[in-house]
Amino acid sequence: MAILEIKNLKKSFGKTEVLKDISFSMEKGEAVSIIGSSGSGKTTFLRCINFLEKADSGTILLNGNEIFNGENKHTMSSADIRKNQLNFGFVFQQFNLFPQYNVLENVTLAPRLLAKERPDFKTNKKAIYKEIEENALSLLEKAGLKEKINNYPCQLSGGQQQRVAIVRALALNPEIMLFDEPTSALDPELTNEVLNIIKDLVDKDMTMIIVTHEMNFAKNVSDRVVFMDDGYIVEEGSPDEIFTNPKSERLKEFLSNTKV
Amino acid sequence: MFITVTLSLLEGLWTTFKIFSLTLLMALPLGLIISLGSMSKIKVIKWPIKTLIWVIRGTPLMLQLIVFGFGPGLLGIDGMSTFVAVMIAFVLNYACYFSEIYRGGIEGIPKGQYEAGTVLGLTKTQIFFKIVLMQVIKRIIPPMSNEFLTLVKDTSLANTIMIYEITWNAKRFMNSAHILWPLFYSGLFYLAFCGILTLLFGYIEKKLDYYKG
Ligand SMILES: Nc1ncnc2c1ncn2[C@@H]1O[C@H](COP(=O)(O)OP(=O)(O)OP(=O)(O)O)[C@@H](O)[C@H]1O
Ligand SMILES: [Mg+2]
C-alpha cells in the first residue's frame, strides 16, 4: 500500500490557479525528486501536503488513512491538523532556525514540548529529557555538527544551518521528509555538504520528497523524478526515463534550458 | 535650606517613582493585550481598539490627565482619588504607545519562524511564548528605552492635577521662598533617574547581544 496517496489536489490563491489537478502516490522508502520551472507550483504542492497551505479540494491519504479531504476542510480541527503535520518533517529553503537558541536547543525544543503531552511525562521527566538530548546529540554527530552544539545559528555557515534544520526535523521521527529546495540559498561550495546528508537519508531508506534545482542530485540519488509544469504533474518516471528519454515537449524544453 | 529642599525633592521623587513603576507594571501587559487586539482579524475587536489608540496618541497626555482628574467630579462621581486618576491616564496612555511598539516588533518577525514552529508541531501559544516573544523583546528594547525615558519626564505632568511629585515640590519653593535653584536642582534628579535607566537598558541590550536576528 502506498504510504502517501494524493488525489486531485487543487489550490488557488485568489484568482491564480496554482495546483490544477495533482494526483501522486509514493511507497515507503522511496525518494522522489520534484523538478520544474519557477512558479510551476512545486512549493505550493509540498506545503499543501503538510497543511502549511490548505488545498481547495482533493484528498490526501497517509498509510490509507484520510488526513485531508477538501469536502470537509473547514471542519478540520487545529488539533487534528497539528497531529497530522507531525507525520512530516519539513525543511525550508531559508532554514528558519530559531536565532535565540543554540544548535542543541533548536533540535530539542520541539521534542521537549511534545513530551509534555505524554501520559508518563510527570513521573519520567528526567529520563525523557535525557533520551531526547541523547537522540539529538547522536543525530547532530551524524550530521557532522558535534562541535557546533553550543553555537548560535548566526555563528554558522549556511550549510551548517541547513544541516541543523534537517536534524531538527529528523528529531521528531517523521514518516516522510519534505525538502523545499534545501540548497538553493547556499553557495555552490556548501551545497554538497547538505546534499550528502540527504543522500545518507536516502541510503537509509527514509521516505522523502525533495523539490530541487540540483539536476545531478535528482538524477543520481532519487528513485523517481516528477516534473511539474503550470500546476500539473506533466511527467514522472525513473531518473533515466526523465533525463535520457523525456517524452513531453515541455520536459524536453525544460531540460534543454537546464544544465545537468 | 539646601537640606529642606533636598528632602522635599526626595519626597517628590518617591511619588515620581511610584507613578513610573506602577505605570510600567500595568501598561506593559495591557499594551500587549491592546496590540494583539489591534492586530485581530475580528473587526469588532480591531476597530474600537485602533480608534482608542488613535485618540490616546492623538491628544496631549496633559489633557487626558485633566479629563480623568476632573471628569469624574464633573459627572458627579465622587471618591476617585487624584492619584487613581493619574494612574488611569498614564497607564492608558503608555499602554497605547507600548502596543504600537509591540505591534511593530511582532509584525517584524519573519513568517518562516511561525512556519518552522508549526511544522515542528508547536501550538500557537507555544510558538508565541517559546519562539516569537524573545525575538520581539530583543527588537523592542531600543524603542522601549525611549518610552521609559519619556515616561520619567512625563511624570512631571501629574502636577497639573495636584500630585506632589518632584517638579511640584520644586515649584513650591519658587512660589513660597522666591528661589529658582530648586527647579534646576530637580533637573538633576531626573537626569540621575534617566541615567540609571540608560545604563540598565545598555546592560540588557548587551545581554541579548549573544545572537542576531
Ligand atoms: N501565498 C501566496 N499568495 C499568492 N500567490 C502565491 C502564494 N504562494 C505562491 N503563489 C503563486 O503561486 C505560483 C506557484 O508558486 P510556487 O512557489 O508553488 O512555485 P515553485 O514551483 O515553488 O517556484 P520556485 O521554483 O520559484 O520556487 C506562483 O505564481 C506564485 O506567485
Ligand atoms: Mg518553490
Short mmCIF file of C-alpha atoms and ligand atoms in Angstrom, two decimals:
data_model
loop_
_atom_site.label_atom_id
_atom_site.label_comp_id
_atom_site.label_asym_id
_atom_site.label_seq_id
_atom_site.Cartn_x
_atom_site.Cartn_y
_atom_site.Cartn_z
CA MET A 1 0.00 0.00 0.00
CA ALA A 2 1.17 3.49 -0.78
CA ILE A 3 2.48 5.44 2.20
CA LEU A 4 1.20 8.66 0.67
CA GLU A 5 -1.57 8.98 -1.85
CA ILE A 6 -2.81 12.28 -3.17
CA LYS A 7 -5.84 12.57 -5.40
CA ASN A 8 -7.00 15.52 -7.48
CA LEU A 9 -5.40 18.20 -5.35
CA LYS A 10 -6.30 21.75 -6.37
CA LYS A 11 -5.21 25.05 -4.93
CA SER A 12 -5.75 28.66 -5.96
CA PHE A 13 -4.51 31.89 -4.44
CA GLY A 14 -7.30 34.32 -5.19
CA LYS A 15 -7.79 34.03 -8.92
CA THR A 16 -4.42 32.37 -9.58
CA GLU A 17 -4.82 28.66 -10.01
CA VAL A 18 -1.55 27.22 -8.78
CA LEU A 19 -2.27 23.50 -8.45
CA LYS A 20 -4.69 22.48 -11.16
CA ASP A 21 -5.18 18.77 -10.62
CA ILE A 22 -2.42 16.86 -8.90
CA SER A 23 -2.54 13.14 -8.25
CA PHE A 24 0.51 11.49 -6.82
CA SER A 25 1.45 8.46 -4.82
CA MET A 26 4.60 7.07 -3.29
CA GLU A 27 5.79 3.97 -1.49
CA LYS A 28 7.53 3.69 1.84
CA GLY A 29 11.27 4.18 1.46
CA GLU A 30 11.01 5.99 -1.82
CA ALA A 31 12.94 9.19 -2.53
CA VAL A 32 11.09 11.35 -5.04
CA SER A 33 12.54 14.49 -6.61
CA ILE A 34 10.27 17.18 -7.95
CA ILE A 35 11.66 19.36 -10.70
CA GLY A 36 10.09 22.09 -12.77
CA SER A 37 10.43 25.72 -13.67
CA SER A 38 9.90 28.57 -11.30
CA GLY A 39 6.25 29.19 -10.49
CA SER A 40 5.09 25.75 -11.58
CA GLY A 41 3.65 25.07 -8.11
CA LYS A 42 6.30 22.82 -6.54
CA THR A 43 6.50 24.68 -3.23
CA THR A 44 2.74 25.03 -3.03
CA PHE A 45 2.35 21.29 -3.59
CA LEU A 46 4.77 20.49 -0.78
CA ARG A 47 3.09 22.98 1.54
CA CYS A 48 -0.33 21.51 0.85
CA ILE A 49 0.91 18.05 1.81
CA ASN A 50 1.72 19.12 5.35
CA PHE A 51 -1.01 21.75 5.71
CA LEU A 52 1.12 24.85 5.69
CA GLU A 53 -1.36 25.66 2.96
CA LYS A 54 -4.87 24.23 2.88
CA ALA A 55 -5.75 22.83 -0.53
CA ASP A 56 -9.13 23.78 -2.00
CA SER A 57 -10.13 20.28 -2.99
CA GLY A 58 -8.81 16.75 -3.33
CA THR A 59 -7.79 14.13 -0.78
CA ILE A 60 -4.58 13.11 0.95
CA LEU A 61 -4.16 9.63 2.38
CA LEU A 62 -1.33 8.62 4.65
CA ASN A 63 -0.97 4.86 5.08
CA GLY A 64 -4.50 4.53 3.77
CA ASN A 65 -5.96 6.94 6.33
CA GLU A 66 -7.54 10.08 5.02
CA ILE A 67 -5.70 13.03 6.57
CA PHE A 68 -7.20 15.63 4.27
CA ASN A 69 -10.40 15.89 2.33
CA GLY A 70 -11.35 19.09 0.51
CA GLU A 71 -15.01 18.32 1.24
CA ASN A 72 -14.62 18.94 4.95
CA LYS A 73 -11.60 21.20 5.03
CA HIS A 74 -13.44 23.79 7.10
CA THR A 75 -14.34 21.41 9.87
CA MET A 76 -10.80 20.05 10.41
CA SER A 77 -9.80 20.81 13.98
CA SER A 78 -6.47 22.51 14.50
CA ALA A 79 -5.53 19.68 16.86
CA ASP A 80 -6.02 17.15 14.05
CA ILE A 81 -4.05 19.27 11.63
CA ARG A 82 -1.26 19.52 14.14
CA LYS A 83 -1.25 15.77 14.74
CA ASN A 84 -1.12 15.04 11.01
CA GLN A 85 1.56 17.64 10.45
CA LEU A 86 3.84 15.66 12.73
CA ASN A 87 3.94 12.82 10.23
CA PHE A 88 6.03 15.07 8.04
CA GLY A 89 9.37 16.71 8.56
CA PHE A 90 9.71 19.94 6.61
CA VAL A 91 12.95 21.61 5.57
CA PHE A 92 12.75 25.17 4.26
CA GLN A 93 14.88 26.86 1.68
CA GLN A 94 15.67 29.59 4.22
CA PHE A 95 16.45 27.17 7.12
CA ASN A 96 14.29 29.12 9.60
CA LEU A 97 16.33 28.19 12.64
CA PHE A 98 15.37 29.92 15.87
CA PRO A 99 18.05 32.60 16.34
CA GLN A 100 17.83 32.84 20.12
CA TYR A 101 18.53 29.15 20.68
CA ASN A 102 21.78 27.32 20.20
CA VAL A 103 22.08 24.32 17.91
CA LEU A 104 21.19 21.74 20.52
CA GLU A 105 18.25 23.79 21.79
CA ASN A 106 16.96 24.27 18.25
CA VAL A 107 16.87 20.50 17.87
CA THR A 108 15.43 19.62 21.29
CA LEU A 109 12.86 22.42 21.65
CA ALA A 110 10.01 20.68 19.85
CA PRO A 111 10.61 17.18 21.23
CA ARG A 112 10.73 18.57 24.75
CA LEU A 113 7.48 20.46 24.31
CA LEU A 114 5.80 17.45 22.73
CA ALA A 115 6.98 15.21 25.54
CA LYS A 116 4.80 17.23 27.91
CA GLU A 117 1.79 15.63 26.24
CA ARG A 118 2.96 12.12 27.14
CA PRO A 119 0.98 10.48 29.95
CA ASP A 120 4.16 9.42 31.74
CA PHE A 121 5.76 12.86 31.49
CA LYS A 122 5.34 13.86 35.14
CA THR A 123 6.82 10.68 36.54
CA ASN A 124 9.53 10.22 33.93
CA LYS A 125 10.50 13.78 33.13
CA LYS A 126 14.23 13.42 33.72
CA ALA A 127 14.60 10.22 31.74
CA ILE A 128 12.52 11.58 28.87
CA TYR A 129 14.57 14.76 28.60
CA LYS A 130 17.77 12.75 28.78
CA GLU A 131 16.62 10.48 25.99
CA ILE A 132 15.65 13.48 23.85
CA GLU A 133 19.04 15.05 24.35
CA GLU A 134 20.92 11.86 23.59
CA ASN A 135 18.92 11.34 20.44
CA ALA A 136 19.60 14.94 19.36
CA LEU A 137 23.31 14.60 20.07
CA SER A 138 23.60 11.41 18.09
CA LEU A 139 21.76 12.92 15.10
CA LEU A 140 23.92 16.04 15.28
CA GLU A 141 27.04 13.94 15.40
CA LYS A 142 25.99 12.02 12.30
CA ALA A 143 25.45 15.34 10.55
CA GLY A 144 28.99 16.40 11.46
CA LEU A 145 27.80 19.08 13.88
CA LYS A 146 29.14 17.76 17.14
CA GLU A 147 31.49 20.69 17.66
CA LYS A 148 28.73 23.18 16.99
CA ILE A 149 26.09 22.18 19.51
CA ASN A 150 26.62 25.27 21.66
CA ASN A 151 26.80 27.70 18.74
CA TYR A 152 24.00 30.04 17.75
CA PRO A 153 22.64 30.00 14.19
CA CYS A 154 24.25 33.36 13.39
CA GLN A 155 27.63 31.76 14.09
CA LEU A 156 27.14 29.02 11.49
CA SER A 157 27.61 28.86 7.74
CA GLY A 158 24.52 28.41 5.59
CA GLY A 159 25.39 24.77 5.00
CA GLN A 160 25.72 24.13 8.73
CA GLN A 161 22.46 25.93 9.41
CA GLN A 162 20.63 23.81 6.87
CA ARG A 163 22.12 20.65 8.35
CA VAL A 164 20.85 21.72 11.77
CA ALA A 165 17.43 22.34 10.23
CA ILE A 166 17.44 18.84 8.78
CA VAL A 167 18.43 17.33 12.12
CA ARG A 168 15.75 19.40 13.84
CA ALA A 169 13.12 17.86 11.56
CA LEU A 170 14.53 14.34 11.95
CA ALA A 171 14.49 14.57 15.74
CA LEU A 172 10.72 14.19 15.66
CA ASN A 173 10.93 10.89 13.78
CA PRO A 174 8.71 11.88 10.87
CA GLU A 175 7.44 9.25 8.47
CA ILE A 176 8.09 11.38 5.44
CA MET A 177 10.62 14.19 4.96
CA LEU A 178 9.72 17.10 2.72
CA PHE A 179 12.53 19.30 1.41
CA ASP A 180 11.81 22.54 -0.40
CA GLU A 181 14.92 23.47 -2.36
CA PRO A 182 17.18 22.83 0.63
CA THR A 183 20.30 24.04 -1.16
CA SER A 184 19.01 27.00 -3.16
CA ALA A 185 20.03 29.56 -0.56
CA LEU A 186 23.57 28.16 -0.33
CA ASP A 187 26.82 28.99 -2.04
CA PRO A 188 27.74 26.25 -4.51
CA GLU A 189 30.63 25.02 -2.34
CA LEU A 190 28.25 24.47 0.60
CA THR A 191 25.63 22.64 -1.44
CA ASN A 192 27.33 19.29 -1.30
CA GLU A 193 27.62 19.07 2.47
CA VAL A 194 23.83 19.37 2.64
CA LEU A 195 23.16 17.04 -0.28
CA ASN A 196 25.42 14.43 1.31
CA ILE A 197 23.29 14.43 4.44
CA ILE A 198 20.18 13.97 2.35
CA LYS A 199 21.90 11.22 0.41
CA ASP A 200 22.67 9.43 3.69
CA LEU A 201 18.96 9.55 4.47
CA VAL A 202 18.14 8.11 1.06
CA ASP A 203 20.58 5.30 1.70
CA LYS A 204 18.79 4.58 4.95
CA ASP A 205 15.50 4.33 3.05
CA MET A 206 13.96 7.44 4.52
CA THR A 207 10.78 8.28 2.63
CA MET A 208 11.15 11.74 1.17
CA ILE A 209 10.03 14.27 -1.38
CA ILE A 210 12.60 16.81 -2.41
CA VAL A 211 11.96 19.83 -4.58
CA THR A 212 15.25 20.67 -6.19
CA HIS A 213 17.04 22.55 -8.92
CA GLU A 214 20.05 20.26 -8.49
CA MET A 215 19.55 18.07 -11.53
CA ASN A 216 22.53 15.89 -10.74
CA PHE A 217 21.09 15.10 -7.38
CA ALA A 218 17.67 14.27 -8.86
CA LYS A 219 19.34 12.11 -11.46
CA ASN A 220 21.80 10.23 -9.29
CA VAL A 221 20.17 9.95 -5.91
CA SER A 222 16.39 9.82 -6.21
CA ASP A 223 14.34 6.75 -7.04
CA ARG A 224 11.82 8.68 -9.05
CA VAL A 225 11.58 12.10 -10.63
CA VAL A 226 8.40 14.11 -11.02
CA PHE A 227 8.25 17.01 -13.48
CA MET A 228 5.74 19.73 -12.67
CA ASP A 229 4.64 22.40 -15.06
CA ASP A 230 1.94 25.03 -14.74
CA GLY A 231 0.16 23.33 -11.86
CA TYR A 232 0.17 19.83 -13.29
CA ILE A 233 2.41 16.80 -12.98
CA VAL A 234 3.34 16.51 -16.61
CA GLU A 235 5.64 13.55 -16.49
CA GLU A 236 7.14 11.18 -13.93
CA GLY A 237 9.39 8.18 -14.01
CA SER A 238 12.79 6.82 -13.11
CA PRO A 239 15.67 9.31 -13.38
CA ASP A 240 16.74 7.52 -16.53
CA GLU A 241 13.38 7.88 -18.21
CA ILE A 242 13.11 11.52 -17.27
CA PHE A 243 16.61 12.67 -18.11
CA THR A 244 17.60 10.48 -21.05
CA ASN A 245 14.25 9.72 -22.54
CA PRO A 246 11.85 12.61 -21.88
CA LYS A 247 8.52 12.28 -23.67
CA SER A 248 6.66 15.56 -23.33
CA GLU A 249 7.69 18.67 -25.20
CA ARG A 250 7.56 20.75 -22.00
CA LEU A 251 10.03 18.49 -20.24
CA LYS A 252 12.38 18.40 -23.25
CA GLU A 253 12.30 22.17 -23.32
CA PHE A 254 12.87 22.41 -19.56
CA LEU A 255 15.83 20.04 -19.69
CA SER A 256 17.42 21.80 -22.62
CA ASN A 257 17.35 25.03 -20.59
CA THR A 258 18.83 23.37 -17.53
CA LYS A 259 22.34 22.11 -17.26
CA VAL A 260 22.64 18.57 -15.99
CA MET B 1 17.63 75.42 53.14
CA PHE B 2 19.54 73.03 50.91
CA ILE B 3 18.60 70.14 53.16
CA THR B 4 14.95 71.16 53.32
CA VAL B 5 14.82 71.35 49.54
CA THR B 6 16.62 68.04 49.11
CA LEU B 7 14.28 66.26 51.49
CA SER B 8 11.27 67.74 49.79
CA LEU B 9 12.53 66.76 46.36
CA LEU B 10 13.32 63.25 47.58
CA GLU B 11 9.76 63.00 48.79
CA GLY B 12 8.62 64.10 45.36
CA LEU B 13 10.98 61.62 43.77
CA TRP B 14 9.23 58.84 45.64
CA THR B 15 5.90 59.90 44.10
CA THR B 16 7.54 60.18 40.71
CA PHE B 17 8.99 56.73 41.13
CA LYS B 18 5.60 55.35 42.18
CA ILE B 19 3.90 56.75 39.09
CA PHE B 20 6.74 55.48 36.92
CA SER B 21 6.83 51.93 38.21
CA LEU B 22 3.09 51.43 38.60
CA THR B 23 2.58 52.70 35.06
CA LEU B 24 5.09 50.21 33.72
CA LEU B 25 3.74 47.38 35.80
CA MET B 26 0.28 47.82 34.33
CA ALA B 27 0.91 49.37 30.93
CA LEU B 28 3.42 46.76 29.74
CA PRO B 29 0.98 43.83 29.91
CA LEU B 30 -2.02 45.95 28.95
CA GLY B 31 -0.12 47.20 25.92
CA LEU B 32 0.45 43.63 24.80
CA ILE B 33 -3.26 42.90 25.05
CA ILE B 34 -4.09 46.08 23.14
CA SER B 35 -1.55 45.27 20.45
CA LEU B 36 -2.94 41.76 19.99
CA GLY B 37 -6.39 43.34 19.73
CA SER B 38 -5.23 45.87 17.16
CA MET B 39 -3.90 43.00 15.02
CA SER B 40 -7.02 40.90 15.45
CA LYS B 41 -8.80 39.64 12.36
CA ILE B 42 -12.12 40.24 14.10
CA LYS B 43 -13.31 43.67 13.04
CA VAL B 44 -15.41 44.44 16.14
CA ILE B 45 -12.28 44.00 18.24
CA LYS B 46 -9.80 45.57 15.89
CA TRP B 47 -11.52 48.84 15.04
CA PRO B 48 -12.55 50.03 18.52
CA ILE B 49 -9.03 49.35 19.68
CA LYS B 50 -7.47 51.13 16.72
CA THR B 51 -9.75 54.09 17.48
CA LEU B 52 -8.73 54.09 21.12
CA ILE B 53 -5.06 54.10 20.14
CA TRP B 54 -5.68 56.94 17.73
CA VAL B 55 -7.50 59.06 20.34
CA ILE B 56 -4.94 58.43 23.08
CA ARG B 57 -1.94 59.04 20.88
CA GLY B 58 -3.61 61.93 19.14
CA THR B 59 -4.33 64.04 22.23
CA PRO B 60 -1.97 65.51 24.82
CA LEU B 61 -1.32 63.47 27.93
CA MET B 62 -1.90 66.68 29.92
CA LEU B 63 -5.44 66.84 28.53
CA GLN B 64 -6.03 63.19 29.41
CA LEU B 65 -4.83 63.86 32.93
CA ILE B 66 -7.31 66.68 33.26
CA VAL B 67 -10.14 64.56 31.85
CA PHE B 68 -9.51 61.72 34.28
CA GLY B 69 -8.65 64.09 37.13
CA PHE B 70 -11.66 66.38 36.94
CA GLY B 71 -14.03 64.48 34.66
CA PRO B 72 -15.46 62.12 37.29
CA GLY B 73 -16.12 65.02 39.66
CA LEU B 74 -17.95 66.96 36.94
CA LEU B 75 -20.07 63.90 36.24
CA GLY B 76 -20.96 63.70 39.90
CA ILE B 77 -18.83 60.66 40.62
CA ASP B 78 -17.04 61.15 43.90
CA GLY B 79 -14.44 59.23 45.76
CA MET B 80 -11.91 58.63 42.99
CA SER B 81 -8.63 59.88 44.34
CA THR B 82 -6.46 62.11 42.20
CA PHE B 83 -3.72 59.52 42.30
CA VAL B 84 -6.00 56.88 40.81
CA ALA B 85 -6.93 59.34 38.07
CA VAL B 86 -3.27 59.93 37.32
CA MET B 87 -2.63 56.22 37.15
CA ILE B 88 -5.54 55.61 34.78
CA ALA B 89 -4.34 58.35 32.46
CA PHE B 90 -0.70 57.22 32.48
CA VAL B 91 -1.45 53.51 32.14
CA LEU B 92 -3.86 54.03 29.27
CA ASN B 93 -1.57 56.47 27.51
CA TYR B 94 1.53 54.36 27.81
CA ALA B 95 -0.27 51.09 27.06
CA CYS B 96 -1.30 52.58 23.72
CA TYR B 97 2.24 53.67 22.89
CA PHE B 98 3.63 50.31 24.01
CA SER B 99 1.03 48.49 21.94
CA GLU B 100 2.32 50.11 18.78
CA ILE B 101 5.87 49.16 19.69
CA TYR B 102 4.79 45.58 20.34
CA ARG B 103 2.90 45.52 17.06
CA GLY B 104 5.97 46.65 15.17
CA GLY B 105 8.04 44.01 16.94
CA ILE B 106 5.57 41.22 16.35
CA GLU B 107 4.93 42.08 12.70
CA GLY B 108 8.66 42.24 12.10
CA ILE B 109 9.16 38.56 12.94
CA PRO B 110 9.59 36.62 9.68
CA LYS B 111 6.75 34.30 8.67
CA GLY B 112 9.29 31.48 8.49
CA GLN B 113 9.65 31.48 12.28
CA TYR B 114 5.96 30.76 12.74
CA GLU B 115 6.01 28.16 9.99
CA ALA B 116 9.05 26.40 11.42
CA GLY B 117 7.24 26.21 14.76
CA THR B 118 4.09 24.93 13.08
CA VAL B 119 5.80 22.12 11.19
CA LEU B 120 7.52 21.06 14.39
CA GLY B 121 4.13 20.53 15.99
CA LEU B 122 4.17 23.51 18.34
CA THR B 123 0.83 25.02 19.29
CA LYS B 124 0.08 28.69 18.57
CA THR B 125 0.66 29.53 22.23
CA GLN B 126 3.98 27.69 22.30
CA ILE B 127 5.09 29.42 19.13
CA PHE B 128 4.31 32.79 20.68
CA PHE B 129 5.95 32.21 24.03
CA LYS B 130 8.85 29.94 23.05
CA ILE B 131 9.86 31.39 19.70
CA VAL B 132 8.38 34.78 18.92
CA LEU B 133 8.35 36.56 22.27
CA MET B 134 12.12 36.53 22.88
CA GLN B 135 12.74 37.85 19.39
CA VAL B 136 10.13 40.56 19.87
CA ILE B 137 11.72 41.60 23.16
CA LYS B 138 15.10 41.97 21.53
CA ARG B 139 13.64 44.07 18.75
CA ILE B 140 11.64 46.38 21.00
CA ILE B 141 14.33 47.16 23.57
CA PRO B 142 15.62 50.29 21.78
CA PRO B 143 12.19 51.92 21.20
CA MET B 144 11.11 50.85 24.69
CA SER B 145 14.10 52.51 26.29
CA ASN B 146 12.99 55.74 24.61
CA GLU B 147 9.50 55.39 26.03
CA PHE B 148 10.84 54.67 29.51
CA LEU B 149 12.89 57.85 29.48
CA THR B 150 9.93 59.85 28.21
CA LEU B 151 7.81 58.40 30.98
CA VAL B 152 10.27 59.57 33.65
CA LYS B 153 9.88 63.11 32.42
CA ASP B 154 6.15 62.84 31.69
CA THR B 155 5.50 62.08 35.36
CA SER B 156 6.04 65.80 35.93
CA LEU B 157 2.75 66.41 34.12
CA ALA B 158 0.97 64.87 37.10
CA ASN B 159 1.41 68.16 38.97
CA THR B 160 -1.25 69.70 36.73
CA ILE B 161 -3.82 67.81 38.78
CA MET B 162 -2.07 68.37 42.09
CA ILE B 163 0.10 65.35 42.54
CA TYR B 164 3.11 66.34 44.59
CA GLU B 165 5.91 64.88 42.55
CA ILE B 166 9.39 66.38 42.15
CA THR B 167 8.50 69.26 39.89
CA TRP B 168 5.59 70.31 42.08
CA ASN B 169 7.77 70.37 45.13
CA ALA B 170 10.45 72.37 43.34
CA LYS B 171 7.90 74.90 42.13
CA ARG B 172 6.57 75.23 45.62
CA PHE B 173 9.89 76.77 46.75
CA MET B 174 9.80 79.10 43.83
CA ASN B 175 6.42 80.40 44.93
CA SER B 176 6.98 80.44 48.68
CA ALA B 177 10.67 81.34 49.04
CA HIS B 178 11.11 83.07 45.69
CA ILE B 179 14.14 80.98 44.77
CA LEU B 180 14.70 79.38 41.40
CA TRP B 181 17.52 76.97 42.06
CA PRO B 182 15.38 74.08 43.44
CA LEU B 183 13.84 73.86 40.00
CA PHE B 184 17.25 73.40 38.37
CA TYR B 185 18.23 71.11 41.18
CA SER B 186 15.17 68.95 40.43
CA GLY B 187 16.53 68.53 36.91
CA LEU B 188 19.45 66.63 38.42
CA PHE B 189 17.03 64.12 39.91
CA TYR B 190 15.52 63.44 36.50
CA LEU B 191 18.99 63.21 34.98
CA ALA B 192 20.09 60.66 37.56
CA PHE B 193 16.90 58.64 37.15
CA CYS B 194 17.30 58.56 33.37
CA GLY B 195 21.00 57.83 33.70
CA ILE B 196 20.28 54.70 35.70
CA LEU B 197 17.69 53.58 33.16
CA THR B 198 20.08 54.15 30.28
CA LEU B 199 22.71 52.02 31.99
CA LEU B 200 20.11 49.34 32.66
CA PHE B 201 18.99 49.23 29.05
CA GLY B 202 22.57 49.17 27.88
CA TYR B 203 23.11 46.15 30.09
CA ILE B 204 20.03 44.35 28.79
CA GLU B 205 20.96 45.05 25.17
CA LYS B 206 24.37 43.62 25.83
CA LYS B 207 22.84 40.55 27.46
CA LEU B 208 20.71 39.93 24.38
CA ASP B 209 23.61 40.51 22.06
CA TYR B 210 24.62 36.85 22.06
CA TYR B 211 22.56 36.27 18.93
CA LYS B 212 21.50 38.18 15.85
CA GLY B 213 18.14 38.26 14.15
N1 LIG C 1 0.74 32.82 -0.67
C1 LIG C 1 0.59 33.07 -1.98
N2 LIG C 1 -0.26 34.00 -2.39
C2 LIG C 1 -0.44 34.27 -3.70
N3 LIG C 1 0.22 33.63 -4.70
C3 LIG C 1 1.09 32.68 -4.35
C4 LIG C 1 1.31 32.34 -2.98
N4 LIG C 1 2.24 31.35 -2.94
C5 LIG C 1 2.55 31.08 -4.21
N5 LIG C 1 1.86 31.87 -5.07
C6 LIG C 1 1.93 31.83 -6.54
O1 LIG C 1 1.78 30.50 -6.94
C7 LIG C 1 2.61 30.20 -8.04
C8 LIG C 1 3.41 28.96 -7.75
O2 LIG C 1 4.29 29.22 -6.68
P1 LIG C 1 5.26 28.15 -6.05
O3 LIG C 1 6.02 28.84 -5.01
O4 LIG C 1 4.48 26.96 -5.66
O5 LIG C 1 6.18 27.80 -7.30
P2 LIG C 1 7.53 26.97 -7.32
O6 LIG C 1 7.35 25.92 -8.36
O7 LIG C 1 7.90 26.53 -5.96
O8 LIG C 1 8.56 28.03 -7.85
P3 LIG C 1 10.12 28.23 -7.47
O9 LIG C 1 10.89 27.23 -8.26
O10 LIG C 1 10.40 29.62 -7.89
O11 LIG C 1 10.25 28.04 -6.01
C9 LIG C 1 3.43 31.44 -8.31
O12 LIG C 1 2.87 32.11 -9.42
C10 LIG C 1 3.30 32.24 -7.05
O13 LIG C 1 3.33 33.61 -7.35
MG MG C 2 9.47 26.98 -4.61
#
